[in-house]
Short mmCIF file of C-alpha atoms in Angstrom, two decimals:
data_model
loop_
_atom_site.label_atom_id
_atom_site.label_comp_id
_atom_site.label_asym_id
_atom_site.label_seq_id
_atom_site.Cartn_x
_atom_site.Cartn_y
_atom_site.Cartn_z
CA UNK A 29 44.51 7.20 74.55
CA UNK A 30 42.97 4.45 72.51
CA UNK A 31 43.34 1.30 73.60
CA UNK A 32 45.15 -0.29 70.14
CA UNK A 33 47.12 2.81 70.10
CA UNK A 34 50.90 2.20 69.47
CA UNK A 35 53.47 3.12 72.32
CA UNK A 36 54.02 1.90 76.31
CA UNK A 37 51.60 1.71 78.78
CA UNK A 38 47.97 0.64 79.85
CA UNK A 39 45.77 -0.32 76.64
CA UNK A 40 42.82 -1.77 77.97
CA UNK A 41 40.42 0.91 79.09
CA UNK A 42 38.32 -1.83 80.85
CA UNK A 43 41.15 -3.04 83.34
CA UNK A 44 43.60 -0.22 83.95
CA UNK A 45 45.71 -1.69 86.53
CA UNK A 46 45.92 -5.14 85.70
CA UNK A 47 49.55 -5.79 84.27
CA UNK A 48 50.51 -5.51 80.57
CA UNK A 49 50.09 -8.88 78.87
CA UNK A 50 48.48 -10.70 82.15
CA UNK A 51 45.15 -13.30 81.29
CA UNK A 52 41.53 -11.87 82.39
CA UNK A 53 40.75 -13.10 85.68
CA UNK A 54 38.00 -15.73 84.88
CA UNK A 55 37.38 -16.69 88.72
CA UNK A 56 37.18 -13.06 89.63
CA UNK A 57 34.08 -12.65 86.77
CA UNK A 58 32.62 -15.58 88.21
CA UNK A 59 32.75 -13.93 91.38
CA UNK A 60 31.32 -10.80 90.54
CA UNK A 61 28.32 -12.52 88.81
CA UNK A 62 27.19 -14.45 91.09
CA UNK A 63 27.55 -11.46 93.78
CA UNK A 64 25.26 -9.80 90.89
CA UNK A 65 22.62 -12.56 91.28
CA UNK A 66 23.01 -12.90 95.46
CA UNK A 67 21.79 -15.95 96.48
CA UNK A 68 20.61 -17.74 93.56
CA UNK A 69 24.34 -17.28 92.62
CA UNK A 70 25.65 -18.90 95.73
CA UNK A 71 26.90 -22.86 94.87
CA UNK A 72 26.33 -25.27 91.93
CA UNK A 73 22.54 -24.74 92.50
CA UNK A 74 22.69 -21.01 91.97
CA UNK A 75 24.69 -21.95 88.24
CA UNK A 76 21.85 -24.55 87.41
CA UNK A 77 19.48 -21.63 88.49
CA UNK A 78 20.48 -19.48 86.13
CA UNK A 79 20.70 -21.52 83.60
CA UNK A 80 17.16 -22.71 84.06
CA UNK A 81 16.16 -18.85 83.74
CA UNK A 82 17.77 -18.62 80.35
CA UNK A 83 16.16 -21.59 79.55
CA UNK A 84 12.46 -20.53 80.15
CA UNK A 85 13.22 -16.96 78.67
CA UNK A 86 14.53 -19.00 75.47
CA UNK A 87 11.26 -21.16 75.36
CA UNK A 88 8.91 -18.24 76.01
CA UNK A 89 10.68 -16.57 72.99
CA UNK A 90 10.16 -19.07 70.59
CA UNK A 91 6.79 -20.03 71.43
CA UNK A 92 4.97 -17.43 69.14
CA UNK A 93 5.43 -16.38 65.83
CA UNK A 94 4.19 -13.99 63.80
CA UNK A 95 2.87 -14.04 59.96
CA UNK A 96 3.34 -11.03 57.46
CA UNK A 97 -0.04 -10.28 55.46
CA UNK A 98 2.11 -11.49 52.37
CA UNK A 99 3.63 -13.62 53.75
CA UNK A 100 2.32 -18.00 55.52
CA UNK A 101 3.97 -20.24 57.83
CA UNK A 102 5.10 -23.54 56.99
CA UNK A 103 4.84 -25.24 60.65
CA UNK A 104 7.51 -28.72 60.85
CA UNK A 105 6.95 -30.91 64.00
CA UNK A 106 10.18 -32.71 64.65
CA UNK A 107 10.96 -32.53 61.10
CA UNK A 108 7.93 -33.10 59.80
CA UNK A 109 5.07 -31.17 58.34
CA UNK A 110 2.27 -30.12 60.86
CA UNK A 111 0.12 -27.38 59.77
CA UNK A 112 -0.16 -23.82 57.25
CA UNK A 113 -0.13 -20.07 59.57
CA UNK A 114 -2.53 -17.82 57.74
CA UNK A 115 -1.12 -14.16 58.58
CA UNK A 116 -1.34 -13.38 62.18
CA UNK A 117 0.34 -13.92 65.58
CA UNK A 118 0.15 -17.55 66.27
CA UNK A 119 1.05 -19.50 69.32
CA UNK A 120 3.80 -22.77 68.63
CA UNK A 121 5.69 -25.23 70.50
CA UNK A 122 9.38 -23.73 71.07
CA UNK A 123 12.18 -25.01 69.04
CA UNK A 124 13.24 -27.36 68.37
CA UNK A 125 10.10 -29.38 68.76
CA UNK A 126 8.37 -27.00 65.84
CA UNK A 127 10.21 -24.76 63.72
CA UNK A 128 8.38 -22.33 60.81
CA UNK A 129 9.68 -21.36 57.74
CA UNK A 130 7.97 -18.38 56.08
CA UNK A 131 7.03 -18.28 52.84
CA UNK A 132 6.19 -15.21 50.22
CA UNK A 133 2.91 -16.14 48.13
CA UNK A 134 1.94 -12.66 46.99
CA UNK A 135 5.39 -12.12 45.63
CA UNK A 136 5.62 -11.92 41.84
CA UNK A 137 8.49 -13.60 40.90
CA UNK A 138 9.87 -13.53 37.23
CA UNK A 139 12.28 -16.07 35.46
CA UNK A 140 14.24 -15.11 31.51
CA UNK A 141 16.32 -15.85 29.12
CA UNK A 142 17.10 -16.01 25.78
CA UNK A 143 17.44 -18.83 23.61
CA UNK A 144 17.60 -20.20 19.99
CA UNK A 145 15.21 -22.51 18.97
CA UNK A 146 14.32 -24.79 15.78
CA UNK A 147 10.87 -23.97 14.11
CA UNK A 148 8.88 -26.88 12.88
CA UNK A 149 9.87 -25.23 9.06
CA UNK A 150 13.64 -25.89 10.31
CA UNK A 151 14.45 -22.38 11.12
CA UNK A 152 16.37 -21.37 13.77
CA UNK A 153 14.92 -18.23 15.44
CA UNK A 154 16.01 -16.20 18.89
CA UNK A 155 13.14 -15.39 21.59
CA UNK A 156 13.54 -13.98 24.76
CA UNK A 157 11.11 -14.77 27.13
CA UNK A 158 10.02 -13.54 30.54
CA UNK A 159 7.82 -16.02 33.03
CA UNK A 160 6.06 -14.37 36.03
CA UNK A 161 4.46 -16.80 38.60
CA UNK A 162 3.40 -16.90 42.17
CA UNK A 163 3.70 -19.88 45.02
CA UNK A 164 0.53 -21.22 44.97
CA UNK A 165 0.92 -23.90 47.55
CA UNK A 166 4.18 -23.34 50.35
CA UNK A 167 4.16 -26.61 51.47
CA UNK A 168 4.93 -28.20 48.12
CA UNK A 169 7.05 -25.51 47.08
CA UNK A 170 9.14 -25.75 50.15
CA UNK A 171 9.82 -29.60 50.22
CA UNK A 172 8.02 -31.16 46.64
CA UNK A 173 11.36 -29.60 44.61
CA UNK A 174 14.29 -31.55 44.84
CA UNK A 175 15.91 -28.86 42.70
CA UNK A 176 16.33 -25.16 43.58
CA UNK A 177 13.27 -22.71 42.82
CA UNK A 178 14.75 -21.05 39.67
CA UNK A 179 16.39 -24.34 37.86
CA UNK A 180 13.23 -25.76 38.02
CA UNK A 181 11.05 -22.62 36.28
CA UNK A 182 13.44 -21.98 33.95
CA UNK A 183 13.97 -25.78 32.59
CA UNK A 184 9.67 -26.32 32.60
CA UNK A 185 9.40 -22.47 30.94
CA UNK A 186 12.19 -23.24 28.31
CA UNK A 187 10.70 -26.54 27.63
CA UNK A 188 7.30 -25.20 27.08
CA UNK A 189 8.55 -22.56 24.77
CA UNK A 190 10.61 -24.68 22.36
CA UNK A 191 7.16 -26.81 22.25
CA UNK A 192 4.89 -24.29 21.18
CA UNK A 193 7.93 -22.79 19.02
CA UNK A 194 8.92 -26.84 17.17
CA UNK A 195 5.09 -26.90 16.51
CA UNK A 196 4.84 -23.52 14.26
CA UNK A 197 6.88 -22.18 11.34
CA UNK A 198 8.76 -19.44 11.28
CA UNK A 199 6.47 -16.60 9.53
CA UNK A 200 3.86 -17.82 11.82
CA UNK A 201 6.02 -17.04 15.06
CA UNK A 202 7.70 -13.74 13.36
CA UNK A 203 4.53 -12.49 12.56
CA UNK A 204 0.91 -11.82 13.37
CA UNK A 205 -1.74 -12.44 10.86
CA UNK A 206 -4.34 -9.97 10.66
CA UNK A 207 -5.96 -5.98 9.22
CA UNK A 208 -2.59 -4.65 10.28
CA UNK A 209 -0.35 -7.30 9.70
CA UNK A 210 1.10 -8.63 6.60
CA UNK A 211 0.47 -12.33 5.53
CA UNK A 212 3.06 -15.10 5.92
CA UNK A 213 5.68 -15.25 3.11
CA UNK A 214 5.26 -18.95 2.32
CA UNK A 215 2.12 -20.95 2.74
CA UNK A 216 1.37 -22.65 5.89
CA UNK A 217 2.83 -26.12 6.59
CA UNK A 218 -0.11 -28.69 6.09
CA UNK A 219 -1.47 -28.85 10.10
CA UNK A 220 -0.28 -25.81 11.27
CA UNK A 221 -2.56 -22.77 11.15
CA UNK A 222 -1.59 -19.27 11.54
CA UNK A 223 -1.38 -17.97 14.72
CA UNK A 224 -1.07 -15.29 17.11
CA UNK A 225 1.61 -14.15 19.54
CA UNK A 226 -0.74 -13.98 22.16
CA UNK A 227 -1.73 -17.47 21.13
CA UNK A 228 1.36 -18.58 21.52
CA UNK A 229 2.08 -17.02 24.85
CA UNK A 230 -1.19 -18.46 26.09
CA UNK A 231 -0.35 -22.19 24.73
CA UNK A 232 3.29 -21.81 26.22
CA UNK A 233 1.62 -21.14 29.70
CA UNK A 234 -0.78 -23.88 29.81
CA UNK A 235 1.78 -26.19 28.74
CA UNK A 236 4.20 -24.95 31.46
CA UNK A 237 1.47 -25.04 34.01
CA UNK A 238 0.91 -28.57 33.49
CA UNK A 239 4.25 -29.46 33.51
CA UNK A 240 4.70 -27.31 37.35
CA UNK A 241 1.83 -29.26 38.53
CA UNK A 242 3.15 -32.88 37.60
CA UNK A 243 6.10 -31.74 39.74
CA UNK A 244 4.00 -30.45 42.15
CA UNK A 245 6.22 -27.55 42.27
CA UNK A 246 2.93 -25.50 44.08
CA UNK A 247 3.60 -22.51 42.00
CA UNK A 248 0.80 -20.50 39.69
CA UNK A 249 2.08 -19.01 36.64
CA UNK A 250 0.53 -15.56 36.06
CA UNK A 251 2.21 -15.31 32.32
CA UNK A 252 4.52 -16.08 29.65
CA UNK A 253 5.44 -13.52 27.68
CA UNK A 254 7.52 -13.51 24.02
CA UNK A 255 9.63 -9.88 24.23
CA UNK A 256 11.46 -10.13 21.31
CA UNK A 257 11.50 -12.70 18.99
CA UNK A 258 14.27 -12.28 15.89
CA UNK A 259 15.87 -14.30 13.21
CA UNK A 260 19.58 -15.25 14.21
CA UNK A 261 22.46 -12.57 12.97
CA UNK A 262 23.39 -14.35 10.52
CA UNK A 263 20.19 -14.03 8.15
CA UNK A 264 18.43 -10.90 9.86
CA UNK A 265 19.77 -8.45 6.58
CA UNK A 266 17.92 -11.02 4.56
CA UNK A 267 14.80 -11.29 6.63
CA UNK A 268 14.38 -7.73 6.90
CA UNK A 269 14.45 -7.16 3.25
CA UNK A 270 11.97 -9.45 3.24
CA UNK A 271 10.18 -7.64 5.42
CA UNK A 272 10.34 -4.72 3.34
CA UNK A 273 8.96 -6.11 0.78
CA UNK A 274 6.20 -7.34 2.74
CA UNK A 275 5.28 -3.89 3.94
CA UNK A 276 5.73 -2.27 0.51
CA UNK A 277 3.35 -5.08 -0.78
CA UNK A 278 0.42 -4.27 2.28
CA UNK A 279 0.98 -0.61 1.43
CA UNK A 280 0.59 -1.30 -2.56
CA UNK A 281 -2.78 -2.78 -1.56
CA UNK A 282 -3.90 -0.43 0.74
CA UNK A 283 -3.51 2.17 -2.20
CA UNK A 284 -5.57 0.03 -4.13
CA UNK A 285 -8.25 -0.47 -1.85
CA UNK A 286 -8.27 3.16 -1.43
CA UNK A 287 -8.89 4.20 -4.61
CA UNK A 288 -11.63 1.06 -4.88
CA UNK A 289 -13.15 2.69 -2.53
CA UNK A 290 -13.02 6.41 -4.15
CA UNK A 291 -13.90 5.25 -7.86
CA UNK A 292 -16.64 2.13 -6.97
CA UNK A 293 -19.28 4.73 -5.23
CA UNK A 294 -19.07 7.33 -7.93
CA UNK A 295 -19.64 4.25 -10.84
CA UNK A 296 -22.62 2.94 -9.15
CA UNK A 297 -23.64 6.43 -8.59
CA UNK A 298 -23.61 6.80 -12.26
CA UNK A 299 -25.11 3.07 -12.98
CA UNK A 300 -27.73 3.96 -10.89
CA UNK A 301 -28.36 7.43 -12.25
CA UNK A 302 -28.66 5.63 -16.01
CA UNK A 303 -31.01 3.43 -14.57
CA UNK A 304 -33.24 6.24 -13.28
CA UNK A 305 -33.39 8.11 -16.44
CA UNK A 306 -33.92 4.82 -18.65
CA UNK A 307 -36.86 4.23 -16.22
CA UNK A 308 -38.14 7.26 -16.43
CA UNK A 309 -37.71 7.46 -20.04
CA UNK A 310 -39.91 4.14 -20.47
CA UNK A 311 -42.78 5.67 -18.32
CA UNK A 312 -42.67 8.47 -20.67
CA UNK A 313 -42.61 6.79 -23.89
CA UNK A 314 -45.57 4.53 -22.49
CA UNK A 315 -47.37 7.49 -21.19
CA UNK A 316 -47.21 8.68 -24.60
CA UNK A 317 -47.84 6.02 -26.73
CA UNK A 318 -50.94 5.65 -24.14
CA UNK A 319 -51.86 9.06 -25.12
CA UNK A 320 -51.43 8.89 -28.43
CA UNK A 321 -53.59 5.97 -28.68
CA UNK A 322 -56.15 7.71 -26.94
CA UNK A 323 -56.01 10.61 -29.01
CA UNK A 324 -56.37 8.28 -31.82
CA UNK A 325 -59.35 6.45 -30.42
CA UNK A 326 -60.97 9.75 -30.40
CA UNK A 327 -59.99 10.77 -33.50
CA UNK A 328 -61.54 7.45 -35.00
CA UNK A 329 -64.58 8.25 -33.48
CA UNK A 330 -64.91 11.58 -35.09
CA UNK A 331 -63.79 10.44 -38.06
CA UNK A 332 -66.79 8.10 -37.99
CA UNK A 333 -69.16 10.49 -37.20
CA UNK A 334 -68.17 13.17 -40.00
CA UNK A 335 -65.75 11.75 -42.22
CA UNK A 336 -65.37 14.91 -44.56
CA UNK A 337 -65.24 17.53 -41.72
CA UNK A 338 -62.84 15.41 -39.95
CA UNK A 339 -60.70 14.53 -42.83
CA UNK A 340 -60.71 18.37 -43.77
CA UNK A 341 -59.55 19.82 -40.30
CA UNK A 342 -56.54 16.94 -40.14
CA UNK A 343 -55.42 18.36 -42.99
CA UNK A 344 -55.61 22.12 -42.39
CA UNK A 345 -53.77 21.14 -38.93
CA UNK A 346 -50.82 19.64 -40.65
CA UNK A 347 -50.40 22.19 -43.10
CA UNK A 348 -50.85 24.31 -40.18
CA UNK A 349 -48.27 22.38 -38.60
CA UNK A 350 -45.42 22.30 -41.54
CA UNK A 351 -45.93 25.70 -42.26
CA UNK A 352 -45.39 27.28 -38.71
CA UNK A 353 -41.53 26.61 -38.89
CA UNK A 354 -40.84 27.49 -42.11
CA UNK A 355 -40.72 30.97 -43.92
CA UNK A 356 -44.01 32.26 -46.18
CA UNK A 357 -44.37 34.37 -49.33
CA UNK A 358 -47.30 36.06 -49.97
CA UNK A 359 -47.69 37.69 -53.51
CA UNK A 360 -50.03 40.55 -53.55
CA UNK A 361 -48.54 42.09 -57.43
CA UNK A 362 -50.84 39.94 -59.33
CA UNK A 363 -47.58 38.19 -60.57
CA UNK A 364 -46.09 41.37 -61.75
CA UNK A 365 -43.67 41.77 -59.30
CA UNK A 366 -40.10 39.61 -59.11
CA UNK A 367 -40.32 37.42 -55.46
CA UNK A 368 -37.33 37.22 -53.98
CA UNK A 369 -37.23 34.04 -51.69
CA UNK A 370 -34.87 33.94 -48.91
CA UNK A 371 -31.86 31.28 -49.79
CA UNK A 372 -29.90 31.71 -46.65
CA UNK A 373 -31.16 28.71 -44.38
CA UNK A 374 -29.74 30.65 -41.24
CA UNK A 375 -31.87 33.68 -42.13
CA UNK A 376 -32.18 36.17 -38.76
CA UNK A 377 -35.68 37.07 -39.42
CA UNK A 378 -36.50 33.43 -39.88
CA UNK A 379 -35.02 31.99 -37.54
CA UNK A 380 -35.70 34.94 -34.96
CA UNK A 381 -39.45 34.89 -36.25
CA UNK A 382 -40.66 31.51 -36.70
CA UNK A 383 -43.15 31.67 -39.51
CA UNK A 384 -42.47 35.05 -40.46
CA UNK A 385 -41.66 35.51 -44.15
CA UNK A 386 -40.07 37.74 -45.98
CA UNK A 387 -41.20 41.19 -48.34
CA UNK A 388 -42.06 40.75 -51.35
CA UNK A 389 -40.23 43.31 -53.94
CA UNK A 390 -41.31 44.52 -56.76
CA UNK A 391 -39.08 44.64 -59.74
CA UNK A 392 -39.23 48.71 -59.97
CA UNK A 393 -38.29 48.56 -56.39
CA UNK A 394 -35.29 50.75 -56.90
CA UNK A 395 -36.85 53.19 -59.46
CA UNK A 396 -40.21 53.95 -57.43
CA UNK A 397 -39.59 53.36 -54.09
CA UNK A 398 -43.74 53.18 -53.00
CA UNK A 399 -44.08 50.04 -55.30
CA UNK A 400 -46.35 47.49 -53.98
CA UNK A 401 -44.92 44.93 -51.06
CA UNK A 402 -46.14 41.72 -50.17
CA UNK A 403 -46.83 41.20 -46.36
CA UNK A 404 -45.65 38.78 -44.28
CA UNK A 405 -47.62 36.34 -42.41
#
């Protein structure tokens, strides 16, 4: 039967037969204990004896320590500060003469929140921001903050954020400059030149560094980081049409750039084919004329040498010349005959037969077919 179990009869399993509702014997436990310790337990000296034992067993206790490899000991003498513990098992005095209070520096510890702030423009925009640091230094972090750990973070972080946030406009906070990035809305205020997020985050963590180690707070702040960073409710339909409009802006002019880039090749392709074959035209035309100078000089000479003879086979070479391309009669009837000339400028046999002319026909061609024909030449 359990002892709390309802109903008559002995409850405690510990003392069967002593009496329902009688006290515990406190001189009989006395008794027993010092019988348990013989004669050490025998008198007031055997008490102070014991005592003394728990005493050394407490000291021995509390005369080490040991340090986790993340982890260093802040060491107070009497209150006061003494020494660091690197990781390790290190001897101490026993408390209360030193006391150690163990500190996490490899921890990475994170502060956020969200907030509205006012732009240097007069916006008001939302960020949320997330601040990850590390204790640098345990002493000061233990006993250099009057306030507690995470007041003091988040009022430095929130400060530095609503400095680097007062000091830029709002397109420059909303958005990121750059290839991928559309351009700010409005121009820049005068003194304030695009920048970055990651500028931003890097100016908000310098400034809240500083600010930790004017406390000296003895914590090193790994990074500041903007996760989302939004116009308030109230005008966020607005500002995303205006967003839209941005992007469908960026893509007009990537379309244009595009086909810059397809039509500007093939045009100097062209401007530089016209260029070839207008210089290669002039080398011609002065190769010629060079020629035909030469063949001039040459000429001159003959000329000079036989005047007649020369003068003679010039012209037999340009009758030569104009006759070639152009259709010839002969008439071999002694005049009797009718010559038919050819009136058809698109003739076949002329213009199939360069300098071929035509038959001559006789005027009895169709009543003696063997009259006399002219020959072509």
């Amino acid at each position: 039967m359990a002892w709390n179990e309802p109903g008559n009869g002995q409850k405690d399993p510990w003392n069967r037969n002593r009496p329902s509702g009688r006290k515990p014997d406190l001189d009989g436990m006395l008794k027993t204990l010092k019988a348990r310790f013989g004669r050490f337990g025998a008198g007031s000296g055997g008490i102070l004896a014991v005592v003394l034992v728990f005493i050394v067993a407490w000291l021995l206790v509390s005369s080490y320590t040991v340090i986790d490899a993340r982890q260093v000991g802040v060491v107070l003498r009497f209150g006061q500060f003494s020494r660091i513990l690197p990781p390790g098992f290190h001897l101490k005095a026993p408390r209360p003469v030193e006391t150690v209070t163990k500190v996490e520096t490899t921890q990475v510890r994170s502060v956020s929140d969200n907030v509205s702030m006012l732009t240097r423009d007069e916006n008001i925009i939302a960020i949320d921001f997330n601040v990850q640091y590390q204790v640098s230094d345990a002493r000061k972090f233990l006993y250099s903050n009057a306030d507690r750990e995470e007041n003091t973070i988040h009022n430095a972080a929130e400060a530095a954020v609503r400095s680097v946030v007062g000091a830029n406009i709002m397109d420059n906070i909303l958005t990121t400059p750059g290839a991928d990035t559309p351009a700010p809305t409005q121009a820049p205020v005068a003194g304030v030149a695009p920048a970055a997020k990651e500028t931003l985050q890097q100016q908000a963590r310098d400034i809240l560094q500083d600010t930790l180690d004017k406390y000296d707070a003895g914590i090193l702040v790994t990074g500041v980081s903007f996760q989302n960073v939004s116009p308030p409710k109230e005008v966020k339909d607005a500002f995303d049409d205006v967003n839209a409009a941005r992007e469908d802006k960026q893509s007009e002019e990537n379309k244009a750039r595009a086909y810059e880039s397809q039509v500007v090749p093939v045009a100097r392709g062209d401007a530089a084919r016209i260029a070839a074959e207008a210089d290669a035209e002039r080398v011609e035309r002065i190769a010629r004329a060079n020629g035909d100078v030469e063949r001039f000089n040459l000429l001159l000479k003959e000329y000079r040498a036989a005047p007649e003879v020369t003068r003679r086979r010039l012209w037999l070479e340009t009758v030569e010349d104009v006759m070639a391309g152009n259709p010839k009669v002969i008439d071999g009837s002694n005049g009797k005959n009718i010559i038919q000339l050819p009136v058809e400028p698109n003739n076949a046999a002329v213009r199939n037969v360069p300098g071929v002319g035509t038959v001559i026909q006789s005027a009895t061609t169709d009543a003696n077919p063997n009259a006399s024909q002219g020959s072509a030449q």
